[in-house]
């Protein structure tokens, strides 16, 4: 994000690998717990120094590296470049665990990216927004080779209620919690027909009680409907 990189932080460190390495080394020296790092592939399409960055971070004592397979210029456009993530993972000089990240939106995608690259772990971001059961889906698929059935709206609402409960427990006040939850609400209900009015109500609700009332209505109207999470946009 602009507000981060304009201070030379975040992805901007990809423009100054010696500085990235030095900072990482200082952090490793300063703490007693393992230090991990996460970065993108590079700044622009023509400048993707991720292999060198990984080596430098490894030399700095970083214990594991997560790689988001995009450049800074891409922000969230285009596709994550898992081939390059795989190159880092399989580079003869890289020994630290590599965590692959970018565009894992289904159990099959997780399987595909893992098999393609051999990374040591997968990191899921946007795919879990409005679909926090994705982790369970991936685990289930890896363990059994079978896809979990997709939940219907009534089941999804139960999961959302749990997220609301946890979020409100964690946030300092109810309104702050509701504000944070707003970005998640619509993601829970992709493609519901004629949902606009209820969606707007949900996004305008100012306290948990209002949210719960709207959720009850959603269950009454759409309870048995099965949203198409596999084709929902991120
Ligand atoms: C709302 C939001 C906040 C994020 N915040 C951070 C962050 O603070 N640090 C970071 O390294 N990545 C952050 N990311 C990027 C994600 O960790 C991840 O690298 C990126 O979304 C690509 O993975 P995905 O395709 O699974 O979403 C954020 C992403 C989103 C959508």
PDB file of C-alpha atoms and ligand atoms in Angstrom:
ATOM      1  CA  UNK A   1       0.000   0.000   0.000  1.00  0.00           C
ATOM      2  CA  UNK A   2       1.109   3.542  -0.790  1.00  0.00           C
ATOM      3  CA  UNK A   3       1.077   4.657   2.837  1.00  0.00           C
ATOM      4  CA  UNK A   4       3.483   1.806   3.647  1.00  0.00           C
ATOM      5  CA  UNK A   5       5.864   1.846   0.685  1.00  0.00           C
ATOM      6  CA  UNK A   6       6.328   5.611   0.659  1.00  0.00           C
ATOM      7  CA  UNK A   7       8.220   5.179   3.928  1.00  0.00           C
ATOM      8  CA  UNK A   8      10.414   2.544   2.305  1.00  0.00           C
ATOM      9  CA  UNK A   9       8.625  -0.208   4.208  1.00  0.00           C
ATOM     10  CA  UNK A  10       6.788  -3.348   3.099  1.00  0.00           C
ATOM     11  CA  UNK A  11       7.251  -4.224  -0.563  1.00  0.00           C
ATOM     12  CA  UNK A  12       9.567  -1.192  -0.983  1.00  0.00           C
ATOM     13  CA  UNK A  13      12.260  -3.276   0.676  1.00  0.00           C
ATOM     14  CA  UNK A  14      12.338  -5.297  -2.544  1.00  0.00           C
ATOM     15  CA  UNK A  15      14.056  -2.250  -4.075  1.00  0.00           C
ATOM     16  CA  UNK A  16      16.867  -2.438  -1.551  1.00  0.00           C
ATOM     17  CA  UNK A  17      17.764  -6.051  -0.818  1.00  0.00           C
ATOM     18  CA  UNK A  18      20.881  -5.296   1.275  1.00  0.00           C
ATOM     19  CA  UNK A  19      18.679  -3.171   3.554  1.00  0.00           C
ATOM     20  CA  UNK A  20      16.071  -5.950   3.706  1.00  0.00           C
ATOM     21  CA  UNK A  21      18.782  -8.409   4.687  1.00  0.00           C
ATOM     22  CA  UNK A  22      20.294  -6.118   7.283  1.00  0.00           C
ATOM     23  CA  UNK A  23      16.933  -5.399   8.910  1.00  0.00           C
ATOM     24  CA  UNK A  24      16.078  -9.086   8.981  1.00  0.00           C
ATOM     25  CA  UNK A  25      19.448  -9.925  10.543  1.00  0.00           C
ATOM     26  CA  UNK A  26      18.987  -7.274  13.243  1.00  0.00           C
ATOM     27  CA  UNK A  27      15.550  -8.616  14.128  1.00  0.00           C
ATOM     28  CA  UNK A  28      16.810 -12.185  14.252  1.00  0.00           C
ATOM     29  CA  UNK A  29      19.613 -11.032  16.561  1.00  0.00           C
ATOM     30  CA  UNK A  30      17.270  -9.076  18.808  1.00  0.00           C
ATOM     31  CA  UNK A  31      14.740 -11.806  19.631  1.00  0.00           C
ATOM     32  CA  UNK A  32      14.851 -15.356  20.890  1.00  0.00           C
ATOM     33  CA  UNK A  33      11.971 -16.752  18.830  1.00  0.00           C
ATOM     34  CA  UNK A  34      12.130 -17.833  15.175  1.00  0.00           C
ATOM     35  CA  UNK A  35      11.611 -14.933  12.786  1.00  0.00           C
ATOM     36  CA  UNK A  36       9.747 -15.481   9.520  1.00  0.00           C
ATOM     37  CA  UNK A  37       9.323 -13.095   6.612  1.00  0.00           C
ATOM     38  CA  UNK A  38       6.802 -12.510   3.874  1.00  0.00           C
ATOM     39  CA  UNK A  39       7.311 -10.719   0.603  1.00  0.00           C
ATOM     40  CA  UNK A  40       6.155 -10.354  -2.976  1.00  0.00           C
ATOM     41  CA  UNK A  41       8.199 -11.383  -6.031  1.00  0.00           C
ATOM     42  CA  UNK A  42       9.510  -7.922  -6.774  1.00  0.00           C
ATOM     43  CA  UNK A  43       8.455  -4.411  -7.588  1.00  0.00           C
ATOM     44  CA  UNK A  44       7.702  -4.608 -11.328  1.00  0.00           C
ATOM     45  CA  UNK A  45       7.235  -7.265 -13.986  1.00  0.00           C
ATOM     46  CA  UNK A  46      10.790  -6.667 -15.224  1.00  0.00           C
ATOM     47  CA  UNK A  47      12.339  -6.756 -11.755  1.00  0.00           C
ATOM     48  CA  UNK A  48      11.581  -9.854  -9.711  1.00  0.00           C
ATOM     49  CA  UNK A  49      14.559 -10.416  -7.420  1.00  0.00           C
ATOM     50  CA  UNK A  50      12.793 -12.987  -5.266  1.00  0.00           C
ATOM     51  CA  UNK A  51      15.503 -15.654  -5.582  1.00  0.00           C
ATOM     52  CA  UNK A  52      18.166 -13.247  -4.367  1.00  0.00           C
ATOM     53  CA  UNK A  53      15.812 -11.908  -1.685  1.00  0.00           C
ATOM     54  CA  UNK A  54      15.172 -15.429  -0.421  1.00  0.00           C
ATOM     55  CA  UNK A  55      18.887 -16.192  -0.262  1.00  0.00           C
ATOM     56  CA  UNK A  56      19.603 -12.969   1.572  1.00  0.00           C
ATOM     57  CA  UNK A  57      16.808 -13.565   4.070  1.00  0.00           C
ATOM     58  CA  UNK A  58      18.050 -17.096   4.606  1.00  0.00           C
ATOM     59  CA  UNK A  59      21.566 -15.729   5.208  1.00  0.00           C
ATOM     60  CA  UNK A  60      20.066 -13.255   7.685  1.00  0.00           C
ATOM     61  CA  UNK A  61      18.730 -16.148   9.754  1.00  0.00           C
ATOM     62  CA  UNK A  62      15.087 -15.959   8.704  1.00  0.00           C
ATOM     63  CA  UNK A  63      13.447 -19.265   9.665  1.00  0.00           C
ATOM     64  CA  UNK A  64      10.853 -19.481   6.879  1.00  0.00           C
ATOM     65  CA  UNK A  65       9.729 -17.302   4.007  1.00  0.00           C
ATOM     66  CA  UNK A  66       6.212 -16.704   2.713  1.00  0.00           C
ATOM     67  CA  UNK A  67       6.018 -15.524  -0.880  1.00  0.00           C
ATOM     68  CA  UNK A  68       3.000 -13.808  -2.416  1.00  0.00           C
ATOM     69  CA  UNK A  69       3.395 -14.580  -6.118  1.00  0.00           C
ATOM     70  CA  UNK A  70       2.754 -11.061  -7.395  1.00  0.00           C
ATOM     71  CA  UNK A  71       4.805  -7.912  -7.882  1.00  0.00           C
ATOM     72  CA  UNK A  72       4.048  -4.715  -6.043  1.00  0.00           C
ATOM     73  CA  UNK A  73       2.916  -3.115  -9.291  1.00  0.00           C
ATOM     74  CA  UNK A  74       0.304  -5.806  -9.729  1.00  0.00           C
ATOM     75  CA  UNK A  75      -1.337  -5.081  -6.395  1.00  0.00           C
ATOM     76  CA  UNK A  76      -4.054  -7.757  -6.632  1.00  0.00           C
ATOM     77  CA  UNK A  77      -4.443  -7.907 -10.418  1.00  0.00           C
ATOM     78  CA  UNK A  78      -3.378 -10.722 -12.717  1.00  0.00           C
ATOM     79  CA  UNK A  79      -2.494 -14.146 -11.430  1.00  0.00           C
ATOM     80  CA  UNK A  80      -0.033 -15.141  -8.754  1.00  0.00           C
ATOM     81  CA  UNK A  81       3.066 -16.590 -10.435  1.00  0.00           C
ATOM     82  CA  UNK A  82       3.393 -19.966  -8.769  1.00  0.00           C
ATOM     83  CA  UNK A  83       6.058 -21.072 -11.265  1.00  0.00           C
ATOM     84  CA  UNK A  84       8.414 -18.503  -9.766  1.00  0.00           C
ATOM     85  CA  UNK A  85       7.430 -19.482  -6.226  1.00  0.00           C
ATOM     86  CA  UNK A  86       8.360 -23.034  -7.254  1.00  0.00           C
ATOM     87  CA  UNK A  87      11.688 -21.820  -8.623  1.00  0.00           C
ATOM     88  CA  UNK A  88      12.560 -20.357  -5.239  1.00  0.00           C
ATOM     89  CA  UNK A  89      11.425 -23.478  -3.439  1.00  0.00           C
ATOM     90  CA  UNK A  90      13.497 -25.737  -5.682  1.00  0.00           C
ATOM     91  CA  UNK A  91      16.566 -23.516  -5.901  1.00  0.00           C
ATOM     92  CA  UNK A  92      19.619 -25.520  -4.778  1.00  0.00           C
ATOM     93  CA  UNK A  93      20.756 -22.771  -2.415  1.00  0.00           C
ATOM     94  CA  UNK A  94      17.429 -22.389  -0.587  1.00  0.00           C
ATOM     95  CA  UNK A  95      17.014 -24.584   2.456  1.00  0.00           C
ATOM     96  CA  UNK A  96      14.521 -22.655   4.598  1.00  0.00           C
ATOM     97  CA  UNK A  97      10.834 -23.625   4.380  1.00  0.00           C
ATOM     98  CA  UNK A  98       8.975 -21.728   1.671  1.00  0.00           C
ATOM     99  CA  UNK A  99       5.313 -20.845   2.171  1.00  0.00           C
ATOM    100  CA  UNK A 100       3.415 -20.248  -1.064  1.00  0.00           C
ATOM    101  CA  UNK A 101       0.730 -17.570  -1.196  1.00  0.00           C
ATOM    102  CA  UNK A 102      -1.657 -16.162  -3.790  1.00  0.00           C
ATOM    103  CA  UNK A 103      -5.031 -17.070  -5.262  1.00  0.00           C
ATOM    104  CA  UNK A 104      -5.770 -20.182  -3.218  1.00  0.00           C
ATOM    105  CA  UNK A 105      -9.544 -20.071  -3.407  1.00  0.00           C
ATOM    106  CA  UNK A 106     -10.398 -23.754  -3.337  1.00  0.00           C
ATOM    107  CA  UNK A 107      -9.163 -27.107  -2.110  1.00  0.00           C
ATOM    108  CA  UNK A 108      -8.324 -28.132  -5.680  1.00  0.00           C
ATOM    109  CA  UNK A 109      -6.284 -24.992  -6.237  1.00  0.00           C
ATOM    110  CA  UNK A 110      -4.423 -25.670  -3.002  1.00  0.00           C
ATOM    111  CA  UNK A 111      -3.629 -29.218  -4.169  1.00  0.00           C
ATOM    112  CA  UNK A 112      -2.584 -27.979  -7.617  1.00  0.00           C
ATOM    113  CA  UNK A 113      -0.230 -25.268  -6.321  1.00  0.00           C
ATOM    114  CA  UNK A 114       1.282 -27.599  -3.759  1.00  0.00           C
ATOM    115  CA  UNK A 115       1.938 -30.336  -6.311  1.00  0.00           C
ATOM    116  CA  UNK A 116       3.270 -27.848  -8.854  1.00  0.00           C
ATOM    117  CA  UNK A 117       5.832 -26.326  -6.504  1.00  0.00           C
ATOM    118  CA  UNK A 118       6.488 -28.641  -3.563  1.00  0.00           C
ATOM    119  CA  UNK A 119       6.320 -25.682  -1.161  1.00  0.00           C
ATOM    120  CA  UNK A 120       6.465 -26.509   2.529  1.00  0.00           C
ATOM    121  CA  UNK A 121       3.216 -24.761   3.400  1.00  0.00           C
ATOM    122  CA  UNK A 122       0.388 -22.801   1.845  1.00  0.00           C
ATOM    123  CA  UNK A 123      -0.906 -19.437   3.025  1.00  0.00           C
ATOM    124  CA  UNK A 124      -4.498 -18.438   2.335  1.00  0.00           C
ATOM    125  CA  UNK A 125      -5.620 -14.810   2.292  1.00  0.00           C
ATOM    126  CA  UNK A 126      -8.632 -13.402   0.488  1.00  0.00           C
ATOM    127  CA  UNK A 127     -10.108 -16.819  -0.218  1.00  0.00           C
ATOM    128  CA  UNK A 128     -10.988 -17.089   3.462  1.00  0.00           C
ATOM    129  CA  UNK A 129     -12.811 -13.750   3.626  1.00  0.00           C
ATOM    130  CA  UNK A 130     -16.481 -14.663   3.815  1.00  0.00           C
ATOM    131  CA  UNK A 131     -15.499 -18.284   3.657  1.00  0.00           C
ATOM    132  CA  UNK A 132     -13.518 -19.114   6.781  1.00  0.00           C
ATOM    133  CA  UNK A 133     -14.296 -22.814   6.378  1.00  0.00           C
ATOM    134  CA  UNK A 134     -11.912 -22.888   3.388  1.00  0.00           C
ATOM    135  CA  UNK A 135      -9.124 -24.139   5.647  1.00  0.00           C
ATOM    136  CA  UNK A 136     -11.266 -27.095   6.684  1.00  0.00           C
ATOM    137  CA  UNK A 137     -12.147 -27.764   3.041  1.00  0.00           C
ATOM    138  CA  UNK A 138      -8.476 -27.872   2.073  1.00  0.00           C
ATOM    139  CA  UNK A 139      -7.608 -30.112   5.008  1.00  0.00           C
ATOM    140  CA  UNK A 140     -10.486 -32.450   4.240  1.00  0.00           C
ATOM    141  CA  UNK A 141      -9.503 -32.705   0.579  1.00  0.00           C
ATOM    142  CA  UNK A 142      -5.854 -33.379   1.408  1.00  0.00           C
ATOM    143  CA  UNK A 143      -6.803 -36.062   3.921  1.00  0.00           C
ATOM    144  CA  UNK A 144      -9.540 -37.843   1.982  1.00  0.00           C
ATOM    145  CA  UNK A 145      -9.203 -36.794  -1.664  1.00  0.00           C
ATOM    146  CA  UNK A 146     -12.868 -35.832  -1.539  1.00  0.00           C
ATOM    147  CA  UNK A 147     -14.441 -32.402  -1.736  1.00  0.00           C
ATOM    148  CA  UNK A 148     -16.552 -31.237   1.187  1.00  0.00           C
ATOM    149  CA  UNK A 149     -20.104 -30.325   0.207  1.00  0.00           C
ATOM    150  CA  UNK A 150     -20.646 -26.560   0.067  1.00  0.00           C
ATOM    151  CA  UNK A 151     -22.778 -25.157   2.915  1.00  0.00           C
ATOM    152  CA  UNK A 152     -26.193 -23.625   2.359  1.00  0.00           C
ATOM    153  CA  UNK A 153     -27.112 -20.151   3.580  1.00  0.00           C
ATOM    154  CA  UNK A 154     -28.545 -21.377   6.915  1.00  0.00           C
ATOM    155  CA  UNK A 155     -25.256 -23.146   7.690  1.00  0.00           C
ATOM    156  CA  UNK A 156     -23.231 -20.188   6.542  1.00  0.00           C
ATOM    157  CA  UNK A 157     -25.174 -17.875   8.840  1.00  0.00           C
ATOM    158  CA  UNK A 158     -24.217 -20.046  11.818  1.00  0.00           C
ATOM    159  CA  UNK A 159     -20.559 -19.686  10.858  1.00  0.00           C
ATOM    160  CA  UNK A 160     -20.959 -15.946  10.388  1.00  0.00           C
ATOM    161  CA  UNK A 161     -22.584 -15.655  13.824  1.00  0.00           C
ATOM    162  CA  UNK A 162     -19.547 -17.335  15.323  1.00  0.00           C
ATOM    163  CA  UNK A 163     -17.275 -14.880  13.518  1.00  0.00           C
ATOM    164  CA  UNK A 164     -19.374 -11.985  14.820  1.00  0.00           C
ATOM    165  CA  UNK A 165     -19.186 -13.338  18.355  1.00  0.00           C
ATOM    166  CA  UNK A 166     -15.410 -13.757  18.208  1.00  0.00           C
ATOM    167  CA  UNK A 167     -14.904 -10.404  16.547  1.00  0.00           C
ATOM    168  CA  UNK A 168     -16.980  -8.524  19.121  1.00  0.00           C
ATOM    169  CA  UNK A 169     -15.223 -10.322  21.941  1.00  0.00           C
ATOM    170  CA  UNK A 170     -11.892  -9.210  20.515  1.00  0.00           C
ATOM    171  CA  UNK A 171     -12.697  -5.615  19.529  1.00  0.00           C
ATOM    172  CA  UNK A 172     -12.673  -2.822  22.089  1.00  0.00           C
ATOM    173  CA  UNK A 173     -16.237  -1.751  21.317  1.00  0.00           C
ATOM    174  CA  UNK A 174     -19.250  -3.082  19.476  1.00  0.00           C
ATOM    175  CA  UNK A 175     -19.300  -0.468  16.732  1.00  0.00           C
ATOM    176  CA  UNK A 176     -15.617  -0.994  15.905  1.00  0.00           C
ATOM    177  CA  UNK A 177     -16.348  -4.708  15.630  1.00  0.00           C
ATOM    178  CA  UNK A 178     -19.329  -4.130  13.353  1.00  0.00           C
ATOM    179  CA  UNK A 179     -17.297  -1.786  11.137  1.00  0.00           C
ATOM    180  CA  UNK A 180     -14.638  -4.434  10.745  1.00  0.00           C
ATOM    181  CA  UNK A 181     -17.201  -7.130   9.988  1.00  0.00           C
ATOM    182  CA  UNK A 182     -18.842  -5.111   7.214  1.00  0.00           C
ATOM    183  CA  UNK A 183     -16.165  -6.000   4.685  1.00  0.00           C
ATOM    184  CA  UNK A 184     -16.887  -9.666   5.375  1.00  0.00           C
ATOM    185  CA  UNK A 185     -20.690  -9.680   5.282  1.00  0.00           C
ATOM    186  CA  UNK A 186     -21.361  -9.570   1.544  1.00  0.00           C
ATOM    187  CA  UNK A 187     -18.604 -12.076   0.864  1.00  0.00           C
ATOM    188  CA  UNK A 188     -20.570 -14.641   2.818  1.00  0.00           C
ATOM    189  CA  UNK A 189     -23.491 -14.482   0.399  1.00  0.00           C
ATOM    190  CA  UNK A 190     -22.231 -14.401  -3.204  1.00  0.00           C
ATOM    191  CA  UNK A 191     -24.760 -14.511  -6.006  1.00  0.00           C
ATOM    192  CA  UNK A 192     -27.952 -14.583  -3.922  1.00  0.00           C
ATOM    193  CA  UNK A 193     -30.830 -13.519  -6.198  1.00  0.00           C
ATOM    194  CA  UNK A 194     -32.460 -10.184  -5.320  1.00  0.00           C
ATOM    195  CA  UNK A 195     -30.191  -9.821  -2.320  1.00  0.00           C
ATOM    196  CA  UNK A 196     -29.361  -6.143  -2.793  1.00  0.00           C
ATOM    197  CA  UNK A 197     -31.817  -4.705  -0.292  1.00  0.00           C
ATOM    198  CA  UNK A 198     -30.877  -7.087   2.507  1.00  0.00           C
ATOM    199  CA  UNK A 199     -27.205  -6.619   1.724  1.00  0.00           C
ATOM    200  CA  UNK A 200     -27.516  -2.859   2.095  1.00  0.00           C
ATOM    201  CA  UNK A 201     -29.363  -3.306   5.386  1.00  0.00           C
ATOM    202  CA  UNK A 202     -26.594  -5.592   6.591  1.00  0.00           C
ATOM    203  CA  UNK A 203     -23.945  -3.079   5.618  1.00  0.00           C
ATOM    204  CA  UNK A 204     -25.767  -0.239   7.368  1.00  0.00           C
ATOM    205  CA  UNK A 205     -26.544  -2.074  10.607  1.00  0.00           C
ATOM    206  CA  UNK A 206     -24.844  -0.378  13.522  1.00  0.00           C
ATOM    207  CA  UNK A 207     -25.007  -2.999  16.238  1.00  0.00           C
ATOM    208  CA  UNK A 208     -24.983  -6.754  16.699  1.00  0.00           C
ATOM    209  CA  UNK A 209     -28.671  -6.922  17.510  1.00  0.00           C
ATOM    210  CA  UNK A 210     -29.619  -5.356  14.168  1.00  0.00           C
ATOM    211  CA  UNK A 211     -27.197  -7.631  12.350  1.00  0.00           C
ATOM    212  CA  UNK A 212     -28.700 -10.700  13.969  1.00  0.00           C
ATOM    213  CA  UNK A 213     -32.227  -9.647  13.019  1.00  0.00           C
ATOM    214  CA  UNK A 214     -31.193  -9.246   9.394  1.00  0.00           C
ATOM    215  CA  UNK A 215     -29.444 -12.603   9.466  1.00  0.00           C
ATOM    216  CA  UNK A 216     -32.671 -14.215  10.679  1.00  0.00           C
ATOM    217  CA  UNK A 217     -34.489 -12.723   7.690  1.00  0.00           C
ATOM    218  CA  UNK A 218     -31.735 -13.971   5.366  1.00  0.00           C
ATOM    219  CA  UNK A 219     -32.195 -17.493   6.730  1.00  0.00           C
ATOM    220  CA  UNK A 220     -35.982 -17.244   6.321  1.00  0.00           C
ATOM    221  CA  UNK A 221     -35.683 -16.156   2.699  1.00  0.00           C
ATOM    222  CA  UNK A 222     -32.596 -18.015   1.490  1.00  0.00           C
ATOM    223  CA  UNK A 223     -31.954 -20.725   4.128  1.00  0.00           C
ATOM    224  CA  UNK A 224     -31.678 -23.668   1.771  1.00  0.00           C
ATOM    225  CA  UNK A 225     -29.980 -21.767  -1.061  1.00  0.00           C
ATOM    226  CA  UNK A 226     -26.441 -22.872  -1.855  1.00  0.00           C
ATOM    227  CA  UNK A 227     -24.163 -19.986  -2.862  1.00  0.00           C
ATOM    228  CA  UNK A 228     -21.558 -20.723  -5.520  1.00  0.00           C
ATOM    229  CA  UNK A 229     -18.415 -20.103  -3.496  1.00  0.00           C
ATOM    230  CA  UNK A 230     -16.201 -21.852  -6.028  1.00  0.00           C
ATOM    231  CA  UNK A 231     -16.901 -19.203  -8.660  1.00  0.00           C
ATOM    232  CA  UNK A 232     -17.260 -16.189  -6.384  1.00  0.00           C
ATOM    233  CA  UNK A 233     -14.864 -13.315  -7.023  1.00  0.00           C
ATOM    234  CA  UNK A 234     -12.133 -12.607  -4.501  1.00  0.00           C
TER     235      UNK A 234
HETATM  236  C1  LIG B   1      -7.492  -6.941   3.719  1.00  0.00           C
HETATM  237  C2  LIG B   1      -6.088  -7.441   3.458  1.00  0.00           C
HETATM  238  C3  LIG B   1      -5.070  -7.065   4.313  1.00  0.00           C
HETATM  239  C4  LIG B   1      -3.771  -7.513   4.104  1.00  0.00           C
HETATM  240  N1  LIG B   1      -2.775  -7.144   4.960  1.00  0.00           N
HETATM  241  C5  LIG B   1      -1.514  -7.605   4.770  1.00  0.00           C
HETATM  242  C6  LIG B   1      -0.461  -7.275   5.678  1.00  0.00           C
HETATM  243  O1  LIG B   1      -0.651  -6.519   6.629  1.00  0.00           O
HETATM  244  N2  LIG B   1       0.762  -7.802   5.454  1.00  0.00           N
HETATM  245  C7  LIG B   1       1.017  -8.624   4.390  1.00  0.00           C
HETATM  246  O2  LIG B   1       2.144  -9.096   4.226  1.00  0.00           O
HETATM  247  N3  LIG B   1       0.042  -8.948   3.514  1.00  0.00           N
HETATM  248  C8  LIG B   1      -1.194  -8.466   3.678  1.00  0.00           C
HETATM  249  N4  LIG B   1      -2.182  -8.804   2.792  1.00  0.00           N
HETATM  250  C9  LIG B   1      -1.852  -9.647   1.649  1.00  0.00           C
HETATM  251  C10 LIG B   1      -2.185 -11.088   1.931  1.00  0.00           C
HETATM  252  O3  LIG B   1      -1.504 -11.563   3.061  1.00  0.00           O
HETATM  253  C11 LIG B   1      -1.796 -11.990   0.737  1.00  0.00           C
HETATM  254  O4  LIG B   1      -0.405 -11.935   0.527  1.00  0.00           O
HETATM  255  C12 LIG B   1      -2.502 -11.589  -0.538  1.00  0.00           C
HETATM  256  O5  LIG B   1      -3.849 -11.241  -0.297  1.00  0.00           O
HETATM  257  C13 LIG B   1      -2.403 -12.712  -1.575  1.00  0.00           C
HETATM  258  O6  LIG B   1      -2.958 -13.902  -1.108  1.00  0.00           O
HETATM  259  P1  LIG B   1      -4.468 -14.339  -1.497  1.00  0.00           P
HETATM  260  O7  LIG B   1      -4.528 -14.384  -2.997  1.00  0.00           O
HETATM  261  O8  LIG B   1      -4.654 -15.668  -0.840  1.00  0.00           O
HETATM  262  O9  LIG B   1      -5.350 -13.258  -0.949  1.00  0.00           O
HETATM  263  C14 LIG B   1      -3.480  -8.354   2.987  1.00  0.00           C
HETATM  264  C15 LIG B   1      -4.517  -8.722   2.126  1.00  0.00           C
HETATM  265  C16 LIG B   1      -5.811  -8.273   2.345  1.00  0.00           C
HETATM  266  C17 LIG B   1      -6.889  -8.675   1.375  1.00  0.00           C
END
